[in-house]
Short mmCIF file of C-alpha atoms and ligand atoms in Angstrom, two decimals:
data_model
loop_
_atom_site.label_atom_id
_atom_site.label_comp_id
_atom_site.label_asym_id
_atom_site.label_seq_id
_atom_site.Cartn_x
_atom_site.Cartn_y
_atom_site.Cartn_z
CA UNK G 1 62.67 110.99 116.97
CA UNK G 2 62.40 108.17 114.35
CA UNK G 3 62.77 104.56 115.54
CA UNK G 4 65.22 102.58 113.37
CA UNK G 5 65.70 98.80 113.10
CA UNK G 6 69.38 97.97 112.53
CA UNK G 7 70.62 94.75 110.82
CA UNK G 8 72.80 93.97 113.88
CA UNK G 9 69.73 94.19 116.12
CA UNK G 10 68.00 91.59 113.96
CA UNK G 11 71.09 89.36 113.81
CA UNK G 12 71.51 89.45 117.60
CA UNK G 13 67.83 88.67 118.20
CA UNK G 14 67.90 85.80 115.70
CA UNK G 15 71.31 84.35 116.59
CA UNK G 16 69.73 81.45 118.47
CA UNK G 17 67.64 80.52 115.41
CA UNK G 18 70.60 80.44 113.03
CA UNK G 19 71.69 76.81 113.54
CA UNK G 20 68.17 75.44 112.99
CA UNK G 21 67.87 77.62 109.90
CA UNK G 22 71.12 76.23 108.48
CA UNK G 23 69.89 72.67 109.09
CA UNK G 24 66.54 73.33 107.38
CA UNK G 25 68.28 75.05 104.49
CA UNK G 26 70.75 72.19 103.95
CA UNK G 27 67.91 69.64 104.00
CA UNK G 28 65.91 71.65 101.46
CA UNK G 29 69.00 72.21 99.33
CA UNK G 30 69.37 68.39 99.05
CA UNK G 31 65.67 67.87 98.26
CA UNK G 32 65.79 70.50 95.54
CA UNK G 33 69.01 69.11 94.10
CA UNK G 34 67.31 65.71 93.83
CA UNK G 35 64.69 67.47 91.66
CA UNK G 36 67.37 69.13 89.55
CA UNK G 37 66.78 72.53 91.14
CA UNK G 38 69.72 74.65 92.34
CA UNK G 39 68.64 76.31 95.60
CA UNK G 40 71.10 79.16 94.96
CA UNK G 41 69.18 80.25 91.84
CA UNK G 42 65.95 80.42 93.88
CA UNK G 43 67.64 82.30 96.73
CA UNK G 44 69.15 84.91 94.40
CA UNK G 45 65.87 85.49 92.53
CA UNK G 46 64.01 86.00 95.83
CA UNK G 47 66.82 88.30 96.99
CA UNK G 48 66.47 90.37 93.81
CA UNK G 49 62.69 90.88 94.25
CA UNK G 50 61.16 93.96 95.86
CA UNK G 51 57.51 95.07 96.20
CA UNK G 52 56.48 98.66 96.90
CA UNK G 53 54.59 99.45 100.08
CA UNK G 54 51.47 101.66 99.81
CA UNK G 55 51.77 104.91 101.79
CA UNK G 56 48.02 104.78 102.41
CA UNK G 57 48.17 101.50 104.29
CA UNK G 58 50.41 102.33 107.25
CA UNK G 59 47.47 103.38 109.38
CA UNK G 60 44.40 101.44 110.41
CA UNK G 61 41.92 100.97 107.59
CA UNK G 62 38.18 100.93 108.07
CA UNK G 63 34.80 100.65 106.46
CA UNK G 64 31.68 102.81 106.50
CA UNK G 65 30.66 100.84 109.55
CA UNK G 66 33.67 101.79 111.58
CA UNK G 67 37.39 102.22 112.05
CA UNK G 68 39.40 101.21 115.12
CA UNK G 69 42.68 103.17 115.10
CA UNK G 70 45.35 101.70 117.39
CA UNK G 71 47.47 104.86 117.93
CA UNK G 72 51.13 105.33 117.08
CA UNK G 73 50.23 105.67 113.41
CA UNK G 74 52.45 107.77 111.11
CA UNK G 75 51.24 111.38 111.10
CA UNK G 76 53.39 112.60 108.22
CA UNK G 77 54.80 111.18 104.99
CA UNK G 78 58.22 111.13 106.69
CA UNK G 79 56.85 108.92 109.47
CA UNK G 80 55.27 106.66 106.82
CA UNK G 81 58.75 106.36 105.28
CA UNK G 82 60.11 105.49 108.75
CA UNK G 83 57.60 102.63 108.99
CA UNK G 84 58.48 101.41 105.49
CA UNK G 85 62.18 101.53 106.39
CA UNK G 86 61.37 99.35 109.42
CA UNK G 87 59.37 96.99 107.19
CA UNK G 88 62.23 96.84 104.67
CA UNK G 89 64.77 96.17 107.43
CA UNK G 90 62.77 93.06 108.33
CA UNK G 91 61.91 91.75 104.84
CA UNK G 92 64.71 93.09 102.63
CA UNK G 93 62.05 93.36 99.93
CA UNK G 94 60.19 96.67 100.37
CA UNK G 95 62.74 99.17 99.06
CA UNK G 96 60.16 101.57 97.61
CA UNK G 97 56.94 103.39 98.52
CA UNK G 98 53.95 104.26 96.35
CA UNK G 99 52.57 107.66 97.36
CA UNK G 100 48.95 108.77 97.05
CA UNK G 101 48.23 112.46 96.47
CA UNK G 102 46.81 114.43 98.29
CA UNK G 103 46.90 111.94 101.19
CA UNK G 104 50.65 112.56 100.82
CA UNK G 105 51.24 116.21 99.90
CA UNK G 106 54.79 117.22 100.88
CA UNK G 107 55.51 120.95 101.25
CA UNK G 108 59.18 120.37 100.39
CA UNK G 109 59.62 117.49 97.90
CA UNK G 110 63.40 117.90 97.84
CA UNK G 111 63.58 117.53 101.62
CA UNK G 112 61.31 114.48 101.46
CA UNK G 113 63.48 112.93 98.74
CA UNK G 114 66.63 113.57 100.81
CA UNK G 115 64.92 112.05 103.85
CA UNK G 116 63.97 108.96 101.85
CA UNK G 117 67.45 108.65 100.34
CA UNK G 118 68.94 108.71 103.85
CA UNK G 119 66.90 105.71 104.90
CA UNK G 120 67.24 103.86 101.58
CA UNK G 121 63.63 104.11 100.37
CA UNK G 122 62.78 105.02 96.77
CA UNK G 123 59.56 106.24 95.16
CA UNK G 124 57.61 103.84 92.92
CA UNK G 125 54.44 104.75 91.03
CA UNK G 126 52.58 107.87 92.16
CA UNK G 127 48.79 107.64 92.62
CA UNK G 128 46.46 110.50 91.76
CA UNK G 129 43.09 110.95 93.44
CA UNK G 130 40.09 112.22 91.51
CA UNK G 131 37.65 110.12 93.53
CA UNK G 132 37.42 112.52 96.50
CA UNK G 133 36.75 116.24 96.55
CA UNK G 134 39.64 117.99 98.20
CA UNK G 135 40.45 121.72 98.30
CA UNK G 136 43.93 121.04 96.93
CA UNK G 137 42.64 118.89 94.04
CA UNK G 138 39.20 120.26 93.18
CA UNK G 139 39.32 123.80 94.59
CA UNK G 140 35.93 125.55 94.66
CA UNK G 141 33.04 125.05 92.31
CA UNK G 142 34.27 121.72 91.00
CA UNK G 143 33.26 118.28 92.34
CA UNK G 144 34.11 114.74 91.32
CA UNK G 145 30.68 113.54 92.54
CA UNK G 146 29.70 112.62 88.99
CA UNK G 147 33.17 111.62 87.85
CA UNK G 148 36.42 113.19 86.82
CA UNK G 149 37.94 112.39 83.39
CA UNK G 150 34.53 110.96 82.36
CA UNK G 151 32.58 113.98 83.64
CA UNK G 152 30.25 115.71 81.17
CA UNK G 153 31.53 119.11 82.39
CA UNK G 154 34.79 120.09 80.64
CA UNK G 155 35.82 122.20 83.67
CA UNK G 156 35.79 119.12 85.88
CA UNK G 157 37.80 117.14 83.32
CA UNK G 158 40.25 120.04 83.03
CA UNK G 159 40.67 120.13 86.80
CA UNK G 160 41.24 116.35 86.93
CA UNK G 161 43.94 116.62 84.26
CA UNK G 162 45.61 119.48 86.15
CA UNK G 163 45.68 117.35 89.31
CA UNK G 164 47.21 114.39 87.49
CA UNK G 165 49.85 116.62 85.91
CA UNK G 166 50.65 118.07 89.35
CA UNK G 167 51.11 114.53 90.68
CA UNK G 168 53.51 113.79 87.81
CA UNK G 169 55.46 116.99 88.58
CA UNK G 170 55.76 115.96 92.23
CA UNK G 171 56.83 112.48 91.17
CA UNK G 172 59.57 113.91 88.97
CA UNK G 173 60.95 115.80 91.99
CA UNK G 174 60.88 112.60 94.06
CA UNK G 175 62.47 110.37 91.41
CA UNK G 176 59.35 108.37 90.56
CA UNK G 177 58.78 107.32 86.93
CA UNK G 178 55.16 106.22 86.82
CA UNK G 179 51.63 107.48 87.43
CA UNK G 180 48.82 105.13 88.41
CA UNK G 181 45.34 106.33 87.48
CA UNK G 182 42.43 104.57 89.14
CA UNK G 183 39.12 106.24 88.32
CA UNK G 184 35.99 105.76 90.44
CA UNK G 185 34.07 107.22 87.47
CA UNK G 186 30.83 105.35 86.72
CA UNK G 187 27.11 105.40 87.44
CA UNK G 188 24.67 104.13 90.04
CA UNK G 189 21.54 104.23 87.96
CA UNK G 190 20.70 102.78 84.51
CA UNK G 191 20.45 105.64 82.03
CA UNK G 192 22.42 108.00 84.26
CA UNK G 193 25.16 108.40 81.63
CA UNK G 194 26.07 107.26 78.09
CA UNK G 195 28.63 104.45 78.30
CA UNK G 196 30.36 105.36 75.05
CA UNK G 197 30.63 109.12 75.69
CA UNK G 198 31.96 108.48 79.20
CA UNK G 199 34.56 106.04 77.84
CA UNK G 200 35.63 108.36 75.03
CA UNK G 201 36.09 111.26 77.46
CA UNK G 202 38.31 109.11 79.67
CA UNK G 203 40.26 107.83 76.66
CA UNK G 204 40.85 111.42 75.52
CA UNK G 205 42.00 112.45 79.00
CA UNK G 206 44.40 109.53 79.31
CA UNK G 207 45.82 110.29 75.85
CA UNK G 208 46.49 113.87 76.99
CA UNK G 209 48.16 112.59 80.17
CA UNK G 210 50.21 110.06 78.22
CA UNK G 211 51.45 112.76 75.88
CA UNK G 212 52.38 114.91 78.90
CA UNK G 213 54.53 112.13 80.43
CA UNK G 214 58.17 113.05 81.05
CA UNK G 215 60.77 110.86 79.31
CA UNK G 216 61.22 107.44 81.00
CA UNK G 217 57.77 107.68 82.59
CA UNK G 218 54.89 105.29 82.13
CA UNK G 219 51.15 105.54 82.73
CA UNK G 220 49.36 102.73 84.57
CA UNK G 221 45.59 102.40 84.27
CA UNK G 222 43.85 100.38 86.98
CA UNK G 223 40.50 98.67 86.32
CA UNK G 224 37.82 97.88 88.91
CA UNK G 225 34.30 96.47 88.36
CA UNK G 226 32.43 98.43 91.04
CA UNK G 227 32.65 100.58 94.27
CA UNK G 228 32.07 103.38 94.70
CA UNK G 229 29.94 103.14 91.53
CA UNK G 230 27.36 100.41 91.85
CA UNK G 231 25.73 100.16 88.38
CA UNK G 232 28.60 100.74 85.92
CA UNK G 233 32.28 101.73 86.13
CA UNK G 234 34.03 103.26 83.10
CA UNK G 235 37.26 101.24 83.49
CA UNK G 236 35.48 98.15 84.83
CA UNK G 237 37.60 95.27 83.56
CA UNK G 238 40.84 94.25 81.86
CA UNK G 239 39.27 94.66 78.42
CA UNK G 240 38.31 98.27 79.06
CA UNK G 241 41.70 98.89 80.65
CA UNK G 242 43.53 97.40 77.66
CA UNK G 243 41.50 99.53 75.23
CA UNK G 244 42.31 102.64 77.30
CA UNK G 245 46.02 101.80 77.46
CA UNK G 246 46.22 101.06 73.73
CA UNK G 247 44.39 104.29 72.83
CA UNK G 248 46.49 106.37 75.26
CA UNK G 249 49.85 105.44 73.79
CA UNK G 250 52.91 103.17 73.86
CA UNK G 251 53.88 104.07 77.43
CA UNK G 252 50.49 103.19 78.89
CA UNK G 253 50.00 99.79 80.54
CA UNK G 254 47.47 98.02 82.70
CA UNK G 255 47.79 97.69 86.47
CA UNK G 256 46.10 94.57 87.88
CA UNK G 257 44.71 94.97 91.40
CA UNK G 258 43.90 91.39 92.44
CA UNK G 259 40.81 92.58 94.34
CA UNK G 260 39.30 94.25 91.30
CA UNK G 261 37.73 91.21 89.69
CA UNK G 262 34.24 89.77 89.92
CA UNK G 263 33.90 86.48 91.82
CA UNK G 264 35.49 83.48 90.05
CA UNK G 265 37.27 85.62 87.47
CA UNK G 266 40.35 83.83 86.13
CA UNK G 267 42.91 86.47 87.12
CA UNK G 268 45.92 84.38 86.07
CA UNK G 269 44.49 84.27 82.53
CA UNK G 270 44.00 88.07 82.61
CA UNK G 271 47.68 88.37 83.54
CA UNK G 272 48.67 86.03 80.71
CA UNK G 273 46.66 88.03 78.16
CA UNK G 274 48.00 91.44 79.19
CA UNK G 275 51.58 90.11 79.29
CA UNK G 276 51.12 88.51 75.87
CA UNK G 277 50.26 91.88 74.25
CA UNK G 278 52.98 93.77 76.17
CA UNK G 279 50.52 95.80 78.23
CA UNK G 280 51.08 94.33 81.68
CA UNK G 281 52.41 97.27 83.68
CA UNK G 282 52.07 96.25 87.31
CA UNK G 283 50.15 94.91 90.25
CA UNK G 284 48.38 95.84 93.43
CA UNK G 285 48.76 92.65 95.42
CA UNK G 286 46.13 91.76 98.04
CA UNK G 287 43.44 89.10 98.50
CA UNK G 288 39.66 89.02 98.66
CA UNK G 289 36.83 86.71 99.72
CA UNK G 290 33.91 88.71 98.37
CA UNK G 291 34.64 92.20 96.94
CA UNK G 292 37.58 94.60 96.99
CA UNK G 293 38.38 93.44 100.53
CA UNK G 294 42.08 94.45 100.45
CA UNK G 295 43.03 91.52 102.69
CA UNK G 296 46.52 90.09 103.24
CA UNK G 297 48.12 88.71 100.07
CA UNK G 298 47.53 84.97 99.66
CA UNK G 299 45.48 84.73 102.86
CA UNK G 300 42.26 83.60 101.11
CA UNK G 301 43.30 82.22 97.70
CA UNK G 302 46.99 81.13 98.00
CA UNK G 303 46.75 78.68 95.07
CA UNK G 304 45.27 81.37 92.78
CA UNK G 305 48.11 83.68 93.80
CA UNK G 306 50.58 80.87 93.03
CA UNK G 307 49.04 80.43 89.54
CA UNK G 308 49.30 84.19 88.95
CA UNK G 309 52.99 84.19 89.91
CA UNK G 310 53.53 81.11 87.69
CA UNK G 311 52.20 83.15 84.75
CA UNK G 312 54.68 85.91 85.64
CA UNK G 313 57.63 83.49 85.85
CA UNK G 314 56.51 81.96 82.54
CA UNK G 315 56.34 85.45 80.97
CA UNK G 316 59.73 86.30 82.54
CA UNK G 317 61.31 83.10 81.15
CA UNK G 318 62.13 81.70 84.58
CA UNK G 319 62.33 84.99 86.52
CA UNK G 320 59.97 87.70 87.72
CA UNK G 321 59.43 90.11 84.79
CA UNK G 322 60.30 93.81 85.22
CA UNK G 323 56.82 95.16 85.93
CA UNK G 324 55.79 97.24 88.95
CA UNK G 325 54.98 95.22 92.01
CA UNK G 326 53.04 97.01 94.74
CA UNK G 327 50.90 96.00 97.67
CA UNK G 328 47.49 97.65 98.04
CA UNK G 329 45.83 96.57 101.26
CA UNK G 330 43.76 97.95 104.10
CA UNK G 331 44.34 96.79 107.63
CA UNK G 332 41.11 96.99 109.61
CA UNK G 333 42.20 94.61 112.40
CA UNK G 334 45.93 93.79 112.10
CA UNK G 335 48.91 96.02 112.85
CA UNK G 336 49.63 97.62 109.46
CA UNK G 337 53.34 96.75 109.51
CA UNK G 338 52.65 93.17 110.60
CA UNK G 339 50.15 92.80 107.73
CA UNK G 340 52.69 94.16 105.23
CA UNK G 341 55.38 91.83 106.65
CA UNK G 342 53.05 88.85 106.17
CA UNK G 343 52.07 90.02 102.68
CA UNK G 344 55.70 90.39 101.60
CA UNK G 345 56.65 87.03 103.11
CA UNK G 346 53.76 85.39 101.23
CA UNK G 347 54.89 86.99 97.96
CA UNK G 348 58.50 85.85 98.54
CA UNK G 349 57.37 82.28 99.31
CA UNK G 350 55.07 82.15 96.29
CA UNK G 351 57.86 83.34 93.99
CA UNK G 352 60.12 80.58 95.36
CA UNK G 353 57.37 77.98 94.80
CA UNK G 354 56.74 79.22 91.24
CA UNK G 355 60.48 78.94 90.53
CA UNK G 356 60.29 75.25 91.50
CA UNK G 357 57.80 74.45 88.74
CA UNK G 358 59.41 71.99 86.32
CA UNK G 359 58.32 73.96 83.27
CA UNK G 360 59.58 71.34 80.78
CA UNK G 361 57.49 68.64 82.49
CA UNK G 362 54.52 70.99 82.62
CA UNK G 363 54.83 71.67 78.90
CA UNK G 364 55.04 67.92 78.30
CA UNK G 365 51.80 67.33 80.20
CA UNK G 366 50.11 70.19 78.35
CA UNK G 367 51.23 69.06 74.89
CA UNK G 368 50.21 65.49 75.73
CA UNK G 369 46.78 66.68 76.94
CA UNK G 370 47.54 65.03 80.27
CA UNK G 371 45.87 67.32 82.80
CA UNK G 372 46.65 65.05 85.74
CA UNK G 373 50.37 65.14 84.98
CA UNK G 374 50.33 68.91 84.48
CA UNK G 375 48.51 69.35 87.78
CA UNK G 376 50.96 67.09 89.61
CA UNK G 377 53.82 69.26 88.35
CA UNK G 378 52.15 72.39 89.76
CA UNK G 379 51.23 70.70 93.04
CA UNK G 380 54.79 69.49 93.48
CA UNK G 381 55.96 73.09 93.52
CA UNK G 382 53.00 74.56 95.42
CA UNK G 383 53.23 71.91 98.14
CA UNK G 384 56.97 72.53 98.66
CA UNK G 385 57.94 74.17 101.96
CA UNK G 386 60.25 76.88 100.63
CA UNK G 387 60.53 78.88 103.85
CA UNK G 388 64.25 78.04 104.40
CA UNK G 389 65.32 79.47 101.02
CA UNK G 390 63.14 82.56 101.54
CA UNK G 391 64.56 83.09 105.04
CA UNK G 392 68.07 82.69 103.60
CA UNK G 393 67.34 85.27 100.89
CA UNK G 394 66.23 87.72 103.57
CA UNK G 395 69.24 86.91 105.76
CA UNK G 396 71.59 87.60 102.82
CA UNK G 397 69.79 90.95 102.29
CA UNK G 398 70.62 91.77 105.92
CA UNK G 399 67.00 91.21 106.94
CA UNK G 400 65.16 88.78 109.23
CA UNK G 401 64.78 85.02 109.14
CA UNK G 402 61.43 85.38 110.98
CA UNK G 403 60.31 88.99 110.32
CA UNK G 404 57.00 88.96 112.21
CA UNK G 405 58.39 87.39 115.39
CA UNK G 406 61.42 89.67 115.28
CA UNK G 407 59.24 92.76 114.68
CA UNK G 408 57.33 91.93 117.85
CA UNK G 409 60.46 91.19 119.86
CA UNK G 410 61.96 94.54 118.82
CA UNK G 411 58.81 96.32 120.17
CA UNK G 412 58.73 98.79 117.28
CA UNK G 413 54.99 99.55 117.62
CA UNK G 414 55.26 100.34 121.33
CA UNK G 415 58.28 102.58 120.67
CA UNK G 416 56.58 104.59 117.91
CA UNK G 417 53.35 104.83 119.89
CA UNK G 418 55.35 106.41 122.72
CA UNK G 419 57.03 108.76 120.22
CA UNK G 420 53.89 109.65 118.24
CA UNK G 421 51.12 109.33 120.82
CA UNK G 422 48.09 107.09 121.32
CA UNK G 423 45.90 109.36 119.24
CA UNK G 424 48.23 109.57 116.25
CA UNK G 425 46.19 108.66 113.15
CA UNK G 426 47.48 108.34 109.56
CA UNK G 427 46.07 109.72 106.30
CA UNK G 428 44.77 107.20 103.74
CA UNK G 429 41.89 104.77 103.43
C1 LRH B 501 40.84 101.46 94.49
C2 LRH B 501 42.30 101.26 94.82
C3 LRH B 501 43.24 102.15 94.06
C4 LRH B 501 43.72 103.18 95.03
C5 LRH B 501 42.87 102.98 96.20
C6 LRH B 501 43.55 103.32 97.46
O1 LRH B 501 40.05 100.52 95.14
O2 LRH B 501 42.63 99.92 94.69
O3 LRH B 501 44.40 101.48 93.71
O4 LRH B 501 43.79 104.42 94.55
O5 LRH B 501 42.48 101.63 96.17
MN1 MN B 502 44.54 99.30 93.95
#
């Protein structure tokens, strides 16, 4: 029996916090008005925003050194949708899920779509998987050990294309309109493979996939510098990804996973470049300290995340541009839903801060070569406590003022652990 979180339940639990919220909101409304900012425009833009939840991050993540499942994890794709519906009830900003095949491999796509419709969850980009051997994707005699679309063996490449096309077919049945292709393809040893031949094989494969896209669909290519390959990766950086998207076709764009950049990379500039040439397709939001750590959004580099969102608002002429926003995280220690609540809250707050940037004053500082002034303009926005307008946006979406506290007070995890069992473990990373 699925556990649902109803808007009335949230309202009743948060009734005592409503007066304080109104006071904080009124005070912020005045402060913003003094800066020429209409709080209503910020509230409605935050209300409008939604970020897809990853189906592979509703269980406990782990590393090669260990995994500490907590029980009560979703055992089926339906139960993952239940958890995303609970998340969305609290944030008002996670109306879609991004599935990963074959970690999600529904027997009856129509039934799954009907189930999702019932609970108000849609399907964002589908993710294929040619980085693990799996009977349903490789079958016998084929392995992705030495790559997939880049593999020297045409049978392996053929199999990888078949899998991607099958993922598109499933997505069509579910109402999705995008395929994300992240390839682990690369090498561990100098000389192991020819860089150019590998790249050309991948480019050819992506062109074939692009040309097989149903109408309205788009192809997202996701770059990553290393892991699991530790000497070279075919689609290692934004430059390689842009070349692959441009050679694949008009409906191919680049997906930027924030954790897929070498230390000190200027990710906000990467975003600006891809947006400038019309090839920015979407994001996997997370944060990192060292490698592809898949930590909570904005938990390590909040100012960098703010600068990235400022580039998006700039590109969107004062609003978030219509690209695909998704979270891609792995929860080794935190409750998966709590981590996704915090990630979504951080994204909502950062959007509100970016909307406070006085872009005319910033331009003035830039044109006058006055870096101190330009920086002050950014700091003014970044140092603004926007939580009241974000809470109000959630409240108007029928969601929670304080989603994490309310999630705990509702006792959702305990309820689903009773329903699913202590040993229930989810598919995914
Ligand atoms: C690769 C990646 C990719 C997914 C996987 C779950 O590191 O970011 O987006 O396929 O994580
Ligand atoms: Mn990713």
